[in-house]
Amino acid sequence: MIKQEFSRKKAEKLGRRIRKENNRIDKNTLIELQEYRTSHKESLAAIFKVLQRSRTKVNRHSIVTYRVKRIETILDKLLKREKTMKLSGMWDIGGCRVILKNNDEVYKLRNEISKILNIRKETDYIKNPQ
């Protein structure tokens, strides 16, 4: 299988095709969606490494994990829950998580991360729970 690069335009086209096929998703569409999912793994692995290093400055016993959203969940979100969302706008295709002891550690880790990464968007669910 050839690794594909996914531009925003290509992801949007894939999302439109998924909506058009709806409950009869073609095998080739699923293959392309799988390639789109896995195209995020390299970026996630890089962030995972940053979190692994940063968390030791806050709590060396903390746990760091990452995941890529399952195909079924992507399809459910596009076809049922977020019917107008573009696939390229689905910001939670992949994610990292750090399990810490308390909220103070969360803020300390956030400060450590910001020394290495440019945080473009942040939602504080401690101060503003959903």
PDB file of C-alpha atoms in Angstrom:
ATOM      1  CA  MET A   1       0.000   0.000   0.000  1.00  0.00           C
ATOM      2  CA  ILE A   2       1.318   3.446  -0.956  1.00  0.00           C
ATOM      3  CA  LYS A   3       1.351   6.016   1.822  1.00  0.00           C
ATOM      4  CA  GLN A   4      -0.735   9.026   0.802  1.00  0.00           C
ATOM      5  CA  GLU A   5      -0.335  12.636   1.828  1.00  0.00           C
ATOM      6  CA  PHE A   6      -3.593  14.247   2.881  1.00  0.00           C
ATOM      7  CA  SER A   7      -4.185  17.869   2.053  1.00  0.00           C
ATOM      8  CA  ARG A   8      -7.136  19.675   3.581  1.00  0.00           C
ATOM      9  CA  LYS A   9      -8.821  19.585   0.166  1.00  0.00           C
ATOM     10  CA  LYS A  10      -8.337  15.819  -0.150  1.00  0.00           C
ATOM     11  CA  ALA A  11      -9.691  15.230   3.370  1.00  0.00           C
ATOM     12  CA  GLU A  12     -12.745  17.376   2.612  1.00  0.00           C
ATOM     13  CA  LYS A  13     -13.349  15.420  -0.605  1.00  0.00           C
ATOM     14  CA  LEU A  14     -13.128  12.140   1.341  1.00  0.00           C
ATOM     15  CA  GLY A  15     -15.603  13.459   3.911  1.00  0.00           C
ATOM     16  CA  ARG A  16     -18.075  14.431   1.182  1.00  0.00           C
ATOM     17  CA  ARG A  17     -17.736  10.976  -0.388  1.00  0.00           C
ATOM     18  CA  ILE A  18     -18.415   9.316   2.981  1.00  0.00           C
ATOM     19  CA  ARG A  19     -21.591  11.385   3.389  1.00  0.00           C
ATOM     20  CA  LYS A  20     -22.687  10.591  -0.168  1.00  0.00           C
ATOM     21  CA  GLU A  21     -22.165   6.844   0.355  1.00  0.00           C
ATOM     22  CA  ASN A  22     -23.786   7.145   3.823  1.00  0.00           C
ATOM     23  CA  ASN A  23     -24.715   3.647   5.056  1.00  0.00           C
ATOM     24  CA  ARG A  24     -23.112   1.905   2.060  1.00  0.00           C
ATOM     25  CA  ILE A  25     -19.498   2.942   2.433  1.00  0.00           C
ATOM     26  CA  ASP A  26     -17.394   1.560  -0.411  1.00  0.00           C
ATOM     27  CA  LYS A  27     -14.363  -0.616   0.420  1.00  0.00           C
ATOM     28  CA  ASN A  28     -12.018   1.876  -1.294  1.00  0.00           C
ATOM     29  CA  THR A  29     -13.489   4.727   0.744  1.00  0.00           C
ATOM     30  CA  LEU A  30     -12.806   2.765   3.942  1.00  0.00           C
ATOM     31  CA  ILE A  31      -9.233   2.090   2.804  1.00  0.00           C
ATOM     32  CA  GLU A  32      -8.703   5.794   2.156  1.00  0.00           C
ATOM     33  CA  LEU A  33     -10.236   6.671   5.543  1.00  0.00           C
ATOM     34  CA  GLN A  34      -7.840   4.213   7.195  1.00  0.00           C
ATOM     35  CA  GLU A  35      -4.933   5.903   5.391  1.00  0.00           C
ATOM     36  CA  TYR A  36      -6.197   9.284   6.605  1.00  0.00           C
ATOM     37  CA  ARG A  37      -6.355   8.008  10.183  1.00  0.00           C
ATOM     38  CA  THR A  38      -2.853   6.569  10.068  1.00  0.00           C
ATOM     39  CA  SER A  39      -1.461   9.740   8.481  1.00  0.00           C
ATOM     40  CA  HIS A  40      -1.828  11.288  11.969  1.00  0.00           C
ATOM     41  CA  LYS A  41       0.332   8.700  13.750  1.00  0.00           C
ATOM     42  CA  GLU A  42       3.674  10.364  13.055  1.00  0.00           C
ATOM     43  CA  SER A  43       2.525  13.690  14.517  1.00  0.00           C
ATOM     44  CA  LEU A  44       0.984  11.941  17.505  1.00  0.00           C
ATOM     45  CA  ALA A  45       4.184  10.013  18.155  1.00  0.00           C
ATOM     46  CA  ALA A  46       6.172  13.278  18.134  1.00  0.00           C
ATOM     47  CA  ILE A  47       3.800  14.897  20.652  1.00  0.00           C
ATOM     48  CA  PHE A  48       3.861  11.715  22.731  1.00  0.00           C
ATOM     49  CA  LYS A  49       7.655  11.984  22.998  1.00  0.00           C
ATOM     50  CA  VAL A  50       7.420  15.622  24.089  1.00  0.00           C
ATOM     51  CA  LEU A  51       4.860  14.671  26.742  1.00  0.00           C
ATOM     52  CA  GLN A  52       6.985  11.749  27.927  1.00  0.00           C
ATOM     53  CA  ARG A  53       9.952  14.078  28.497  1.00  0.00           C
ATOM     54  CA  SER A  54       7.924  16.947  29.982  1.00  0.00           C
ATOM     55  CA  ARG A  55       5.919  14.848  32.416  1.00  0.00           C
ATOM     56  CA  THR A  56       9.057  13.664  34.225  1.00  0.00           C
ATOM     57  CA  LYS A  57       9.602  17.257  35.399  1.00  0.00           C
ATOM     58  CA  VAL A  58       6.125  17.246  36.984  1.00  0.00           C
ATOM     59  CA  ASN A  59       5.480  13.668  38.116  1.00  0.00           C
ATOM     60  CA  ARG A  60       7.701  10.827  36.942  1.00  0.00           C
ATOM     61  CA  HIS A  61       4.957   8.325  37.841  1.00  0.00           C
ATOM     62  CA  SER A  62       2.382   9.918  35.558  1.00  0.00           C
ATOM     63  CA  ILE A  63       1.033   7.929  32.616  1.00  0.00           C
ATOM     64  CA  VAL A  64       1.128   9.105  28.984  1.00  0.00           C
ATOM     65  CA  THR A  65      -0.948   7.495  26.244  1.00  0.00           C
ATOM     66  CA  TYR A  66      -2.139   8.301  22.740  1.00  0.00           C
ATOM     67  CA  ARG A  67      -4.768   6.995  20.379  1.00  0.00           C
ATOM     68  CA  VAL A  68      -6.190   7.431  16.899  1.00  0.00           C
ATOM     69  CA  LYS A  69      -9.987   7.642  16.622  1.00  0.00           C
ATOM     70  CA  ARG A  70     -11.576   4.407  15.363  1.00  0.00           C
ATOM     71  CA  ILE A  71     -13.118   4.330  11.887  1.00  0.00           C
ATOM     72  CA  GLU A  72     -16.559   3.557  13.335  1.00  0.00           C
ATOM     73  CA  THR A  73     -16.367   6.625  15.571  1.00  0.00           C
ATOM     74  CA  ILE A  74     -15.280   8.886  12.703  1.00  0.00           C
ATOM     75  CA  LEU A  75     -18.175   7.613  10.579  1.00  0.00           C
ATOM     76  CA  ASP A  76     -20.657   8.060  13.432  1.00  0.00           C
ATOM     77  CA  LYS A  77     -19.485  11.623  14.005  1.00  0.00           C
ATOM     78  CA  LEU A  78     -19.660  12.562  10.304  1.00  0.00           C
ATOM     79  CA  LEU A  79     -22.930  10.797   9.495  1.00  0.00           C
ATOM     80  CA  LYS A  80     -24.968  11.180  12.693  1.00  0.00           C
ATOM     81  CA  ARG A  81     -23.629  13.595  15.303  1.00  0.00           C
ATOM     82  CA  GLU A  82     -21.925  16.393  13.331  1.00  0.00           C
ATOM     83  CA  LYS A  83     -23.666  16.351   9.960  1.00  0.00           C
ATOM     84  CA  THR A  84     -22.113  19.620   8.746  1.00  0.00           C
ATOM     85  CA  MET A  85     -18.558  19.041  10.021  1.00  0.00           C
ATOM     86  CA  LYS A  86     -15.823  18.690   7.429  1.00  0.00           C
ATOM     87  CA  LEU A  87     -13.493  15.722   7.882  1.00  0.00           C
ATOM     88  CA  SER A  88     -10.556  18.151   7.736  1.00  0.00           C
ATOM     89  CA  GLY A  89     -12.110  20.032  10.677  1.00  0.00           C
ATOM     90  CA  MET A  90     -12.331  16.960  12.902  1.00  0.00           C
ATOM     91  CA  TRP A  91      -9.589  18.001  15.299  1.00  0.00           C
ATOM     92  CA  ASP A  92      -9.872  14.918  17.503  1.00  0.00           C
ATOM     93  CA  ILE A  93      -8.779  12.251  14.973  1.00  0.00           C
ATOM     94  CA  GLY A  94      -5.863  11.645  17.312  1.00  0.00           C
ATOM     95  CA  GLY A  95      -5.129  12.607  20.857  1.00  0.00           C
ATOM     96  CA  CYS A  96      -2.680  12.305  23.706  1.00  0.00           C
ATOM     97  CA  ARG A  97      -3.479  11.992  27.389  1.00  0.00           C
ATOM     98  CA  VAL A  98      -1.399  12.407  30.528  1.00  0.00           C
ATOM     99  CA  ILE A  99      -2.781  11.050  33.785  1.00  0.00           C
ATOM    100  CA  LEU A 100      -1.580  13.104  36.743  1.00  0.00           C
ATOM    101  CA  LYS A 101      -2.299  13.214  40.472  1.00  0.00           C
ATOM    102  CA  ASN A 102      -4.064  16.568  40.708  1.00  0.00           C
ATOM    103  CA  ASN A 103      -4.973  19.827  38.995  1.00  0.00           C
ATOM    104  CA  ASP A 104      -1.775  21.581  40.101  1.00  0.00           C
ATOM    105  CA  GLU A 105       0.230  18.993  38.178  1.00  0.00           C
ATOM    106  CA  VAL A 106      -1.946  19.593  35.119  1.00  0.00           C
ATOM    107  CA  TYR A 107      -1.068  23.290  35.137  1.00  0.00           C
ATOM    108  CA  LYS A 108       2.614  22.570  35.771  1.00  0.00           C
ATOM    109  CA  LEU A 109       2.699  20.177  32.825  1.00  0.00           C
ATOM    110  CA  ARG A 110       0.930  22.726  30.648  1.00  0.00           C
ATOM    111  CA  ASN A 111       3.685  25.226  31.489  1.00  0.00           C
ATOM    112  CA  GLU A 112       6.407  22.690  30.668  1.00  0.00           C
ATOM    113  CA  ILE A 113       4.757  21.833  27.351  1.00  0.00           C
ATOM    114  CA  SER A 114       4.424  25.498  26.404  1.00  0.00           C
ATOM    115  CA  LYS A 115       8.218  25.856  26.669  1.00  0.00           C
ATOM    116  CA  ILE A 116       8.549  23.351  23.802  1.00  0.00           C
ATOM    117  CA  LEU A 117       5.343  23.598  21.762  1.00  0.00           C
ATOM    118  CA  ASN A 118       3.329  26.515  20.451  1.00  0.00           C
ATOM    119  CA  ILE A 119      -0.130  25.962  21.971  1.00  0.00           C
ATOM    120  CA  ARG A 120      -2.561  27.397  19.440  1.00  0.00           C
ATOM    121  CA  LYS A 121      -5.838  26.444  21.074  1.00  0.00           C
ATOM    122  CA  GLU A 122      -6.567  25.672  24.686  1.00  0.00           C
ATOM    123  CA  THR A 123      -9.745  24.841  26.591  1.00  0.00           C
ATOM    124  CA  ASP A 124      -9.478  24.717  30.376  1.00  0.00           C
ATOM    125  CA  TYR A 125     -11.985  22.101  31.516  1.00  0.00           C
ATOM    126  CA  ILE A 126     -10.787  22.419  35.104  1.00  0.00           C
ATOM    127  CA  LYS A 127     -11.886  26.065  35.340  1.00  0.00           C
ATOM    128  CA  ASN A 128     -14.788  25.613  32.905  1.00  0.00           C
ATOM    129  CA  PRO A 129     -16.188  22.056  33.072  1.00  0.00           C
ATOM    130  CA  GLN A 130     -18.391  20.899  30.194  1.00  0.00           C
TER     131      GLN A 130
END
